[in-house]
């Protein structure tokens, strides 16, 4: 058994034993066939609602987005859908929030490019099922 520090390797295989990492940074896809244990942390972003349509709405990112400044006319836009992407939106404002998909996509049964609205002080979780479809969980925002 050896100790390796500061090396770059395309593929690493551990056939038996235990590997302990201080930090693991993945820029591509991480696949774990045996499951993953330990805490899972989502990225968190503060976003101010903006614009009045899909084209100028404020951009959201994967993870938790805490949104301010919603007034019933301003909105936010989901990232380009990739199956399995999860975006949680918390509306902290006193007004309703419009949520738009990226161009060409849809949320629930709303027409492509149409807005999905959540009321003041509520939240919704949106999960992409394909490159063009998002679904809210629960299906109706609560």
mmCIF file with all atom_site columns, C-alpha atoms in Angstrom:
data_model
loop_
_atom_site.group_PDB
_atom_site.id
_atom_site.type_symbol
_atom_site.label_atom_id
_atom_site.label_alt_id
_atom_site.label_comp_id
_atom_site.label_asym_id
_atom_site.label_entity_id
_atom_site.label_seq_id
_atom_site.pdbx_PDB_ins_code
_atom_site.Cartn_x
_atom_site.Cartn_y
_atom_site.Cartn_z
_atom_site.occupancy
_atom_site.B_iso_or_equiv
_atom_site.pdbx_formal_charge
_atom_site.auth_seq_id
_atom_site.auth_comp_id
_atom_site.auth_asym_id
_atom_site.auth_atom_id
_atom_site.pdbx_PDB_model_num
ATOM 1   C CA . UNK A 1 1   ? 0.000   0.000  0.000   1.00 0.00 ? 1   UNK A CA 1
ATOM 2   C CA . UNK A 1 2   ? 1.330   3.430  -0.854  1.00 0.00 ? 2   UNK A CA 1
ATOM 3   C CA . UNK A 1 3   ? 0.580   7.050  -0.106  1.00 0.00 ? 3   UNK A CA 1
ATOM 4   C CA . UNK A 1 4   ? 0.206   9.350  -3.074  1.00 0.00 ? 4   UNK A CA 1
ATOM 5   C CA . UNK A 1 5   ? 0.048   13.128 -2.847  1.00 0.00 ? 5   UNK A CA 1
ATOM 6   C CA . UNK A 1 6   ? -0.320  15.700 -5.577  1.00 0.00 ? 6   UNK A CA 1
ATOM 7   C CA . UNK A 1 7   ? -0.533  13.295 -8.505  1.00 0.00 ? 7   UNK A CA 1
ATOM 8   C CA . UNK A 1 8   ? -2.820  13.501 -11.503 1.00 0.00 ? 8   UNK A CA 1
ATOM 9   C CA . UNK A 1 9   ? -4.232  10.269 -12.859 1.00 0.00 ? 9   UNK A CA 1
ATOM 10  C CA . UNK A 1 10  ? -6.860  9.646  -15.544 1.00 0.00 ? 10  UNK A CA 1
ATOM 11  C CA . UNK A 1 11  ? -8.336  6.540  -13.893 1.00 0.00 ? 11  UNK A CA 1
ATOM 12  C CA . UNK A 1 12  ? -7.928  5.316  -10.342 1.00 0.00 ? 12  UNK A CA 1
ATOM 13  C CA . UNK A 1 13  ? -9.095  1.832  -9.327  1.00 0.00 ? 13  UNK A CA 1
ATOM 14  C CA . UNK A 1 14  ? -9.044  0.508  -5.784  1.00 0.00 ? 14  UNK A CA 1
ATOM 15  C CA . UNK A 1 15  ? -9.726  -3.220 -5.842  1.00 0.00 ? 15  UNK A CA 1
ATOM 16  C CA . UNK A 1 16  ? -9.884  -3.703 -2.097  1.00 0.00 ? 16  UNK A CA 1
ATOM 17  C CA . UNK A 1 17  ? -9.291  -1.810 1.093   1.00 0.00 ? 17  UNK A CA 1
ATOM 18  C CA . UNK A 1 18  ? -10.287 1.711  1.945   1.00 0.00 ? 18  UNK A CA 1
ATOM 19  C CA . UNK A 1 19  ? -9.454  5.001  0.281   1.00 0.00 ? 19  UNK A CA 1
ATOM 20  C CA . UNK A 1 20  ? -9.579  8.158  2.368   1.00 0.00 ? 20  UNK A CA 1
ATOM 21  C CA . UNK A 1 21  ? -9.632  11.500 0.589   1.00 0.00 ? 21  UNK A CA 1
ATOM 22  C CA . UNK A 1 22  ? -9.257  14.862 2.269   1.00 0.00 ? 22  UNK A CA 1
ATOM 23  C CA . UNK A 1 23  ? -10.898 16.621 -0.674  1.00 0.00 ? 23  UNK A CA 1
ATOM 24  C CA . UNK A 1 24  ? -12.354 15.279 -3.898  1.00 0.00 ? 24  UNK A CA 1
ATOM 25  C CA . UNK A 1 25  ? -13.049 17.734 -6.684  1.00 0.00 ? 25  UNK A CA 1
ATOM 26  C CA . UNK A 1 26  ? -14.932 16.411 -9.692  1.00 0.00 ? 26  UNK A CA 1
ATOM 27  C CA . UNK A 1 27  ? -15.270 18.489 -12.834 1.00 0.00 ? 27  UNK A CA 1
ATOM 28  C CA . UNK A 1 28  ? -16.951 15.778 -14.906 1.00 0.00 ? 28  UNK A CA 1
ATOM 29  C CA . UNK A 1 29  ? -19.323 12.999 -13.904 1.00 0.00 ? 29  UNK A CA 1
ATOM 30  C CA . UNK A 1 30  ? -18.845 11.077 -10.670 1.00 0.00 ? 30  UNK A CA 1
ATOM 31  C CA . UNK A 1 31  ? -20.270 7.553  -10.736 1.00 0.00 ? 31  UNK A CA 1
ATOM 32  C CA . UNK A 1 32  ? -20.640 5.528  -7.562  1.00 0.00 ? 32  UNK A CA 1
ATOM 33  C CA . UNK A 1 33  ? -21.948 2.003  -8.084  1.00 0.00 ? 33  UNK A CA 1
ATOM 34  C CA . UNK A 1 34  ? -21.961 1.053  -4.402  1.00 0.00 ? 34  UNK A CA 1
ATOM 35  C CA . UNK A 1 35  ? -23.708 4.135  -3.044  1.00 0.00 ? 35  UNK A CA 1
ATOM 36  C CA . UNK A 1 36  ? -22.440 7.257  -1.352  1.00 0.00 ? 36  UNK A CA 1
ATOM 37  C CA . UNK A 1 37  ? -22.486 7.883  2.389   1.00 0.00 ? 37  UNK A CA 1
ATOM 38  C CA . UNK A 1 38  ? -21.953 11.030 4.393   1.00 0.00 ? 38  UNK A CA 1
ATOM 39  C CA . UNK A 1 39  ? -23.438 14.503 4.200   1.00 0.00 ? 39  UNK A CA 1
ATOM 40  C CA . UNK A 1 40  ? -24.680 15.854 0.895   1.00 0.00 ? 40  UNK A CA 1
ATOM 41  C CA . UNK A 1 41  ? -24.610 19.601 0.494   1.00 0.00 ? 41  UNK A CA 1
ATOM 42  C CA . UNK A 1 42  ? -26.366 21.556 -2.226  1.00 0.00 ? 42  UNK A CA 1
ATOM 43  C CA . UNK A 1 43  ? -25.052 24.794 -3.659  1.00 0.00 ? 43  UNK A CA 1
ATOM 44  C CA . UNK A 1 44  ? -26.990 27.801 -2.314  1.00 0.00 ? 44  UNK A CA 1
ATOM 45  C CA . UNK A 1 45  ? -27.474 31.058 -4.226  1.00 0.00 ? 45  UNK A CA 1
ATOM 46  C CA . UNK A 1 46  ? -29.179 34.351 -3.415  1.00 0.00 ? 46  UNK A CA 1
ATOM 47  C CA . UNK A 1 47  ? -31.027 35.649 -6.481  1.00 0.00 ? 47  UNK A CA 1
ATOM 48  C CA . UNK A 1 48  ? -33.057 38.823 -7.031  1.00 0.00 ? 48  UNK A CA 1
ATOM 49  C CA . UNK A 1 49  ? -36.014 38.314 -9.383  1.00 0.00 ? 49  UNK A CA 1
ATOM 50  C CA . UNK A 1 50  ? -35.724 40.506 -12.461 1.00 0.00 ? 50  UNK A CA 1
ATOM 51  C CA . UNK A 1 51  ? -37.188 41.259 -15.855 1.00 0.00 ? 51  UNK A CA 1
ATOM 52  C CA . UNK A 1 52  ? -40.672 40.703 -17.167 1.00 0.00 ? 52  UNK A CA 1
ATOM 53  C CA . UNK A 1 53  ? -40.168 37.719 -19.479 1.00 0.00 ? 53  UNK A CA 1
ATOM 54  C CA . UNK A 1 54  ? -38.119 34.598 -20.103 1.00 0.00 ? 54  UNK A CA 1
ATOM 55  C CA . UNK A 1 55  ? -35.374 36.518 -21.894 1.00 0.00 ? 55  UNK A CA 1
ATOM 56  C CA . UNK A 1 56  ? -34.544 38.931 -19.084 1.00 0.00 ? 56  UNK A CA 1
ATOM 57  C CA . UNK A 1 57  ? -35.483 36.928 -15.976 1.00 0.00 ? 57  UNK A CA 1
ATOM 58  C CA . UNK A 1 58  ? -32.719 36.335 -13.423 1.00 0.00 ? 58  UNK A CA 1
ATOM 59  C CA . UNK A 1 59  ? -30.756 33.103 -13.907 1.00 0.00 ? 59  UNK A CA 1
ATOM 60  C CA . UNK A 1 60  ? -31.088 30.266 -11.396 1.00 0.00 ? 60  UNK A CA 1
ATOM 61  C CA . UNK A 1 61  ? -28.532 27.548 -10.732 1.00 0.00 ? 61  UNK A CA 1
ATOM 62  C CA . UNK A 1 62  ? -28.698 23.928 -9.639  1.00 0.00 ? 62  UNK A CA 1
ATOM 63  C CA . UNK A 1 63  ? -29.308 23.577 -5.885  1.00 0.00 ? 63  UNK A CA 1
ATOM 64  C CA . UNK A 1 64  ? -31.171 25.963 -3.566  1.00 0.00 ? 64  UNK A CA 1
ATOM 65  C CA . UNK A 1 65  ? -32.004 29.448 -4.869  1.00 0.00 ? 65  UNK A CA 1
ATOM 66  C CA . UNK A 1 66  ? -33.294 31.938 -2.286  1.00 0.00 ? 66  UNK A CA 1
ATOM 67  C CA . UNK A 1 67  ? -35.157 34.532 -4.346  1.00 0.00 ? 67  UNK A CA 1
ATOM 68  C CA . UNK A 1 68  ? -35.979 38.092 -3.310  1.00 0.00 ? 68  UNK A CA 1
ATOM 69  C CA . UNK A 1 69  ? -37.660 41.025 -5.074  1.00 0.00 ? 69  UNK A CA 1
ATOM 70  C CA . UNK A 1 70  ? -40.590 39.087 -6.571  1.00 0.00 ? 70  UNK A CA 1
ATOM 71  C CA . UNK A 1 71  ? -43.607 41.342 -7.079  1.00 0.00 ? 71  UNK A CA 1
ATOM 72  C CA . UNK A 1 72  ? -45.908 39.316 -9.346  1.00 0.00 ? 72  UNK A CA 1
ATOM 73  C CA . UNK A 1 73  ? -44.245 40.610 -12.526 1.00 0.00 ? 73  UNK A CA 1
ATOM 74  C CA . UNK A 1 74  ? -40.555 39.717 -12.069 1.00 0.00 ? 74  UNK A CA 1
ATOM 75  C CA . UNK A 1 75  ? -39.134 36.287 -12.721 1.00 0.00 ? 75  UNK A CA 1
ATOM 76  C CA . UNK A 1 76  ? -36.296 33.797 -12.660 1.00 0.00 ? 76  UNK A CA 1
ATOM 77  C CA . UNK A 1 77  ? -35.100 31.348 -15.317 1.00 0.00 ? 77  UNK A CA 1
ATOM 78  C CA . UNK A 1 78  ? -34.089 27.718 -14.811 1.00 0.00 ? 78  UNK A CA 1
ATOM 79  C CA . UNK A 1 79  ? -30.793 26.472 -16.207 1.00 0.00 ? 79  UNK A CA 1
ATOM 80  C CA . UNK A 1 80  ? -30.769 24.356 -19.357 1.00 0.00 ? 80  UNK A CA 1
ATOM 81  C CA . UNK A 1 81  ? -32.454 21.094 -18.420 1.00 0.00 ? 81  UNK A CA 1
ATOM 82  C CA . UNK A 1 82  ? -30.388 17.932 -18.035 1.00 0.00 ? 82  UNK A CA 1
ATOM 83  C CA . UNK A 1 83  ? -32.276 14.859 -16.812 1.00 0.00 ? 83  UNK A CA 1
ATOM 84  C CA . UNK A 1 84  ? -31.873 14.602 -13.043 1.00 0.00 ? 84  UNK A CA 1
ATOM 85  C CA . UNK A 1 85  ? -31.041 18.267 -12.439 1.00 0.00 ? 85  UNK A CA 1
ATOM 86  C CA . UNK A 1 86  ? -32.657 19.572 -9.233  1.00 0.00 ? 86  UNK A CA 1
ATOM 87  C CA . UNK A 1 87  ? -33.438 23.237 -8.612  1.00 0.00 ? 87  UNK A CA 1
ATOM 88  C CA . UNK A 1 88  ? -35.143 24.357 -5.404  1.00 0.00 ? 88  UNK A CA 1
ATOM 89  C CA . UNK A 1 89  ? -36.694 27.825 -5.436  1.00 0.00 ? 89  UNK A CA 1
ATOM 90  C CA . UNK A 1 90  ? -37.639 29.660 -2.223  1.00 0.00 ? 90  UNK A CA 1
ATOM 91  C CA . UNK A 1 91  ? -39.605 32.859 -2.773  1.00 0.00 ? 91  UNK A CA 1
ATOM 92  C CA . UNK A 1 92  ? -38.874 35.138 0.201   1.00 0.00 ? 92  UNK A CA 1
ATOM 93  C CA . UNK A 1 93  ? -40.747 38.136 -1.225  1.00 0.00 ? 93  UNK A CA 1
ATOM 94  C CA . UNK A 1 94  ? -44.243 39.429 -0.535  1.00 0.00 ? 94  UNK A CA 1
ATOM 95  C CA . UNK A 1 95  ? -45.271 38.983 -4.193  1.00 0.00 ? 95  UNK A CA 1
ATOM 96  C CA . UNK A 1 96  ? -45.727 36.020 -6.515  1.00 0.00 ? 96  UNK A CA 1
ATOM 97  C CA . UNK A 1 97  ? -42.693 34.758 -8.438  1.00 0.00 ? 97  UNK A CA 1
ATOM 98  C CA . UNK A 1 98  ? -42.661 33.762 -12.113 1.00 0.00 ? 98  UNK A CA 1
ATOM 99  C CA . UNK A 1 99  ? -40.379 30.818 -12.943 1.00 0.00 ? 99  UNK A CA 1
ATOM 100 C CA . UNK A 1 100 ? -39.410 30.290 -16.577 1.00 0.00 ? 100 UNK A CA 1
ATOM 101 C CA . UNK A 1 101 ? -37.642 27.304 -18.141 1.00 0.00 ? 101 UNK A CA 1
ATOM 102 C CA . UNK A 1 102 ? -34.657 27.785 -20.449 1.00 0.00 ? 102 UNK A CA 1
ATOM 103 C CA . UNK A 1 103 ? -35.639 28.422 -24.081 1.00 0.00 ? 103 UNK A CA 1
ATOM 104 C CA . UNK A 1 104 ? -37.564 25.525 -25.618 1.00 0.00 ? 104 UNK A CA 1
ATOM 105 C CA . UNK A 1 105 ? -38.344 23.751 -22.335 1.00 0.00 ? 105 UNK A CA 1
ATOM 106 C CA . UNK A 1 106 ? -41.531 23.483 -20.256 1.00 0.00 ? 106 UNK A CA 1
ATOM 107 C CA . UNK A 1 107 ? -42.524 23.226 -16.602 1.00 0.00 ? 107 UNK A CA 1
ATOM 108 C CA . UNK A 1 108 ? -45.301 20.724 -15.739 1.00 0.00 ? 108 UNK A CA 1
ATOM 109 C CA . UNK A 1 109 ? -48.129 21.102 -18.294 1.00 0.00 ? 109 UNK A CA 1
ATOM 110 C CA . UNK A 1 110 ? -47.369 24.775 -19.025 1.00 0.00 ? 110 UNK A CA 1
ATOM 111 C CA . UNK A 1 111 ? -46.593 25.404 -22.702 1.00 0.00 ? 111 UNK A CA 1
ATOM 112 C CA . UNK A 1 112 ? -42.942 25.559 -23.764 1.00 0.00 ? 112 UNK A CA 1
ATOM 113 C CA . UNK A 1 113 ? -41.293 28.815 -22.660 1.00 0.00 ? 113 UNK A CA 1
ATOM 114 C CA . UNK A 1 114 ? -44.287 29.694 -20.446 1.00 0.00 ? 114 UNK A CA 1
ATOM 115 C CA . UNK A 1 115 ? -44.016 30.811 -16.847 1.00 0.00 ? 115 UNK A CA 1
ATOM 116 C CA . UNK A 1 116 ? -44.908 28.810 -13.764 1.00 0.00 ? 116 UNK A CA 1
ATOM 117 C CA . UNK A 1 117 ? -45.907 30.893 -10.758 1.00 0.00 ? 117 UNK A CA 1
ATOM 118 C CA . UNK A 1 118 ? -45.437 30.324 -7.040  1.00 0.00 ? 118 UNK A CA 1
ATOM 119 C CA . UNK A 1 119 ? -47.051 32.514 -4.432  1.00 0.00 ? 119 UNK A CA 1
ATOM 120 C CA . UNK A 1 120 ? -45.297 34.725 -1.931  1.00 0.00 ? 120 UNK A CA 1
ATOM 121 C CA . UNK A 1 121 ? -43.262 33.115 0.842   1.00 0.00 ? 121 UNK A CA 1
ATOM 122 C CA . UNK A 1 122 ? -43.481 29.595 -0.643  1.00 0.00 ? 122 UNK A CA 1
ATOM 123 C CA . UNK A 1 123 ? -41.050 27.214 -2.280  1.00 0.00 ? 123 UNK A CA 1
ATOM 124 C CA . UNK A 1 124 ? -40.960 24.537 -4.951  1.00 0.00 ? 124 UNK A CA 1
ATOM 125 C CA . UNK A 1 125 ? -38.528 21.875 -6.089  1.00 0.00 ? 125 UNK A CA 1
ATOM 126 C CA . UNK A 1 126 ? -38.142 21.398 -9.834  1.00 0.00 ? 126 UNK A CA 1
ATOM 127 C CA . UNK A 1 127 ? -36.598 18.274 -11.357 1.00 0.00 ? 127 UNK A CA 1
ATOM 128 C CA . UNK A 1 128 ? -35.683 17.909 -15.026 1.00 0.00 ? 128 UNK A CA 1
ATOM 129 C CA . UNK A 1 129 ? -36.899 14.637 -16.549 1.00 0.00 ? 129 UNK A CA 1
ATOM 130 C CA . UNK A 1 130 ? -35.329 15.331 -19.954 1.00 0.00 ? 130 UNK A CA 1
ATOM 131 C CA . UNK A 1 131 ? -33.634 18.146 -21.843 1.00 0.00 ? 131 UNK A CA 1
ATOM 132 C CA . UNK A 1 132 ? -36.980 19.903 -22.369 1.00 0.00 ? 132 UNK A CA 1
ATOM 133 C CA . UNK A 1 133 ? -39.216 19.027 -19.388 1.00 0.00 ? 133 UNK A CA 1
ATOM 134 C CA . UNK A 1 134 ? -39.239 20.098 -15.730 1.00 0.00 ? 134 UNK A CA 1
ATOM 135 C CA . UNK A 1 135 ? -41.664 18.843 -13.071 1.00 0.00 ? 135 UNK A CA 1
ATOM 136 C CA . UNK A 1 136 ? -42.424 20.432 -9.726  1.00 0.00 ? 136 UNK A CA 1
ATOM 137 C CA . UNK A 1 137 ? -42.348 18.283 -6.597  1.00 0.00 ? 137 UNK A CA 1
ATOM 138 C CA . UNK A 1 138 ? -45.015 18.105 -5.340  1.00 0.00 ? 138 UNK A CA 1
ATOM 139 C CA . UNK A 1 139 ? -46.683 18.472 -8.719  1.00 0.00 ? 139 UNK A CA 1
ATOM 140 C CA . UNK A 1 140 ? -48.538 21.558 -7.478  1.00 0.00 ? 140 UNK A CA 1
ATOM 141 C CA . UNK A 1 141 ? -46.301 24.014 -5.612  1.00 0.00 ? 141 UNK A CA 1
ATOM 142 C CA . UNK A 1 142 ? -46.922 24.138 -1.889  1.00 0.00 ? 142 UNK A CA 1
#
